[in-house]
């Protein structure tokens, strides 16, 4: 039987909310960067590839600290937002930004793999028939790379659920406000008396991840059969 408090339920809801928001916000940019890196040739392309994949190699704490410098009151972007009355640091929106930055490379890589698997003759046929690039993107490239888009979205959602290092730096660990499942488990882990609560949250986290991966496999196989 799971032993969960009202604060734990808040952490579960917030984790799902943050993961879903990070995935939704990042998806258009993920598709754009994947398209750019797959079908466009230009100077500086390698640099963009490095920058997109950099969060995979950086410790999440480093990403969180850089975001804190950028979005804090003394940061160049944070000062502009503060002047406009917009506060991000130590809110759930900061957790969304942190999760989006950490999981973005996984999203782009998966979508890019899906786009690279498309038969180039289909794209060339579309362009030969006079379709502009945006029409080709919507009618040919996106439908044929849907499996990659789903894979990237699933991976990013799962990665966002487990995000800890960057989130605790920019969003803090405020119960009921910014505390996600990993942050709540971190709190419980420091107290031997809270082992049951920590294990309950671990079980919930595993269950959510299993559901996400299961749905990915089921829908992925359905898409594969339609091809």
PDB file of N, CA and C in Angstrom, residues 10 18 25 35 37 42 45 48-49 61 65 86 125 135 150 153 163 167 182 199 201 204 220:
ATOM      1  N   UNK A  10       0.853  16.561  -4.518  1.00  0.00           N
ATOM      2  CA  UNK A  10       1.189  17.817  -5.200  1.00  0.00           C
ATOM      3  C   UNK A  10       2.445  17.646  -6.042  1.00  0.00           C
ATOM      4  N   UNK A  18       4.976  19.663 -15.253  1.00  0.00           N
ATOM      5  CA  UNK A  18       6.255  20.198 -15.735  1.00  0.00           C
ATOM      6  C   UNK A  18       6.745  19.409 -16.943  1.00  0.00           C
ATOM      7  N   UNK A  25       6.416  22.753 -25.055  1.00  0.00           N
ATOM      8  CA  UNK A  25       7.154  23.964 -25.412  1.00  0.00           C
ATOM      9  C   UNK A  25       8.324  23.644 -26.333  1.00  0.00           C
ATOM     10  N   UNK A  35      14.953  19.542 -38.533  1.00  0.00           N
ATOM     11  CA  UNK A  35      14.831  19.820 -39.973  1.00  0.00           C
ATOM     12  C   UNK A  35      16.052  20.575 -40.472  1.00  0.00           C
ATOM     13  N   UNK A  37      19.112  20.674 -39.231  1.00  0.00           N
ATOM     14  CA  UNK A  37      20.333  19.881 -39.200  1.00  0.00           C
ATOM     15  C   UNK A  37      20.297  18.711 -40.185  1.00  0.00           C
ATOM     16  N   UNK A  42      24.918  24.646 -44.316  1.00  0.00           N
ATOM     17  CA  UNK A  42      25.323  26.035 -44.144  1.00  0.00           C
ATOM     18  C   UNK A  42      26.562  26.086 -43.249  1.00  0.00           C
ATOM     19  N   UNK A  45      27.158  24.894 -39.169  1.00  0.00           N
ATOM     20  CA  UNK A  45      26.233  23.817 -38.829  1.00  0.00           C
ATOM     21  C   UNK A  45      26.793  22.939 -37.710  1.00  0.00           C
ATOM     22  N   UNK A  48      26.239  24.534 -34.343  1.00  0.00           N
ATOM     23  CA  UNK A  48      24.861  24.385 -33.867  1.00  0.00           C
ATOM     24  C   UNK A  48      24.632  22.980 -33.335  1.00  0.00           C
ATOM     25  N   UNK A  49      25.179  21.977 -34.036  1.00  0.00           N
ATOM     26  CA  UNK A  49      25.047  20.595 -33.573  1.00  0.00           C
ATOM     27  C   UNK A  49      25.680  20.428 -32.192  1.00  0.00           C
ATOM     28  N   UNK A  61      23.523  20.419 -12.984  1.00  0.00           N
ATOM     29  CA  UNK A  61      23.738  21.539 -12.063  1.00  0.00           C
ATOM     30  C   UNK A  61      24.365  22.724 -12.796  1.00  0.00           C
ATOM     31  N   UNK A  65      22.761  26.399 -13.084  1.00  0.00           N
ATOM     32  CA  UNK A  65      23.458  27.609 -12.644  1.00  0.00           C
ATOM     33  C   UNK A  65      23.515  28.654 -13.753  1.00  0.00           C
ATOM     34  N   UNK A  86       7.508  39.997 -14.821  1.00  0.00           N
ATOM     35  CA  UNK A  86       7.472  38.547 -15.025  1.00  0.00           C
ATOM     36  C   UNK A  86       8.537  37.898 -14.147  1.00  0.00           C
ATOM     37  N   UNK A 125      10.471  14.322 -55.194  1.00  0.00           N
ATOM     38  CA  UNK A 125       9.260  14.281 -56.018  1.00  0.00           C
ATOM     39  C   UNK A 125       8.315  15.404 -55.631  1.00  0.00           C
ATOM     40  N   UNK A 135       5.301  23.240 -47.504  1.00  0.00           N
ATOM     41  CA  UNK A 135       4.292  22.261 -47.877  1.00  0.00           C
ATOM     42  C   UNK A 135       4.884  20.855 -47.834  1.00  0.00           C
ATOM     43  N   UNK A 150       7.410  10.979 -31.946  1.00  0.00           N
ATOM     44  CA  UNK A 150       6.832  10.330 -30.774  1.00  0.00           C
ATOM     45  C   UNK A 150       7.910   9.806 -29.841  1.00  0.00           C
ATOM     46  N   UNK A 153       9.481  12.759 -28.054  1.00  0.00           N
ATOM     47  CA  UNK A 153       8.559  13.310 -27.058  1.00  0.00           C
ATOM     48  C   UNK A 153       8.487  12.417 -25.825  1.00  0.00           C
ATOM     49  N   UNK A 163      14.219  14.898 -13.802  1.00  0.00           N
ATOM     50  CA  UNK A 163      15.149  16.025 -13.710  1.00  0.00           C
ATOM     51  C   UNK A 163      15.291  16.496 -12.260  1.00  0.00           C
ATOM     52  N   UNK A 167      16.782  21.667 -11.935  1.00  0.00           N
ATOM     53  CA  UNK A 167      15.534  22.149 -11.337  1.00  0.00           C
ATOM     54  C   UNK A 167      15.750  22.728  -9.949  1.00  0.00           C
ATOM     55  N   UNK A 182      11.426  13.874  -7.847  1.00  0.00           N
ATOM     56  CA  UNK A 182      12.836  13.682  -7.445  1.00  0.00           C
ATOM     57  C   UNK A 182      13.237  14.546  -6.252  1.00  0.00           C
ATOM     58  N   UNK A 199      10.086   5.385  -0.781  1.00  0.00           N
ATOM     59  CA  UNK A 199       9.841   4.210  -1.630  1.00  0.00           C
ATOM     60  C   UNK A 199       8.501   4.320  -2.358  1.00  0.00           C
ATOM     61  N   UNK A 201       7.077   7.108  -3.405  1.00  0.00           N
ATOM     62  CA  UNK A 201       7.281   8.022  -4.531  1.00  0.00           C
ATOM     63  C   UNK A 201       8.116   7.370  -5.628  1.00  0.00           C
ATOM     64  N   UNK A 204       5.752   5.284  -7.602  1.00  0.00           N
ATOM     65  CA  UNK A 204       4.919   6.123  -8.472  1.00  0.00           C
ATOM     66  C   UNK A 204       5.705   6.566  -9.699  1.00  0.00           C
ATOM     67  N   UNK A 220       4.096   3.203 -31.404  1.00  0.00           N
ATOM     68  CA  UNK A 220       5.192   3.056 -32.354  1.00  0.00           C
ATOM     69  C   UNK A 220       4.975   1.868 -33.281  1.00  0.00           C
TER      70      UNK A 220
END
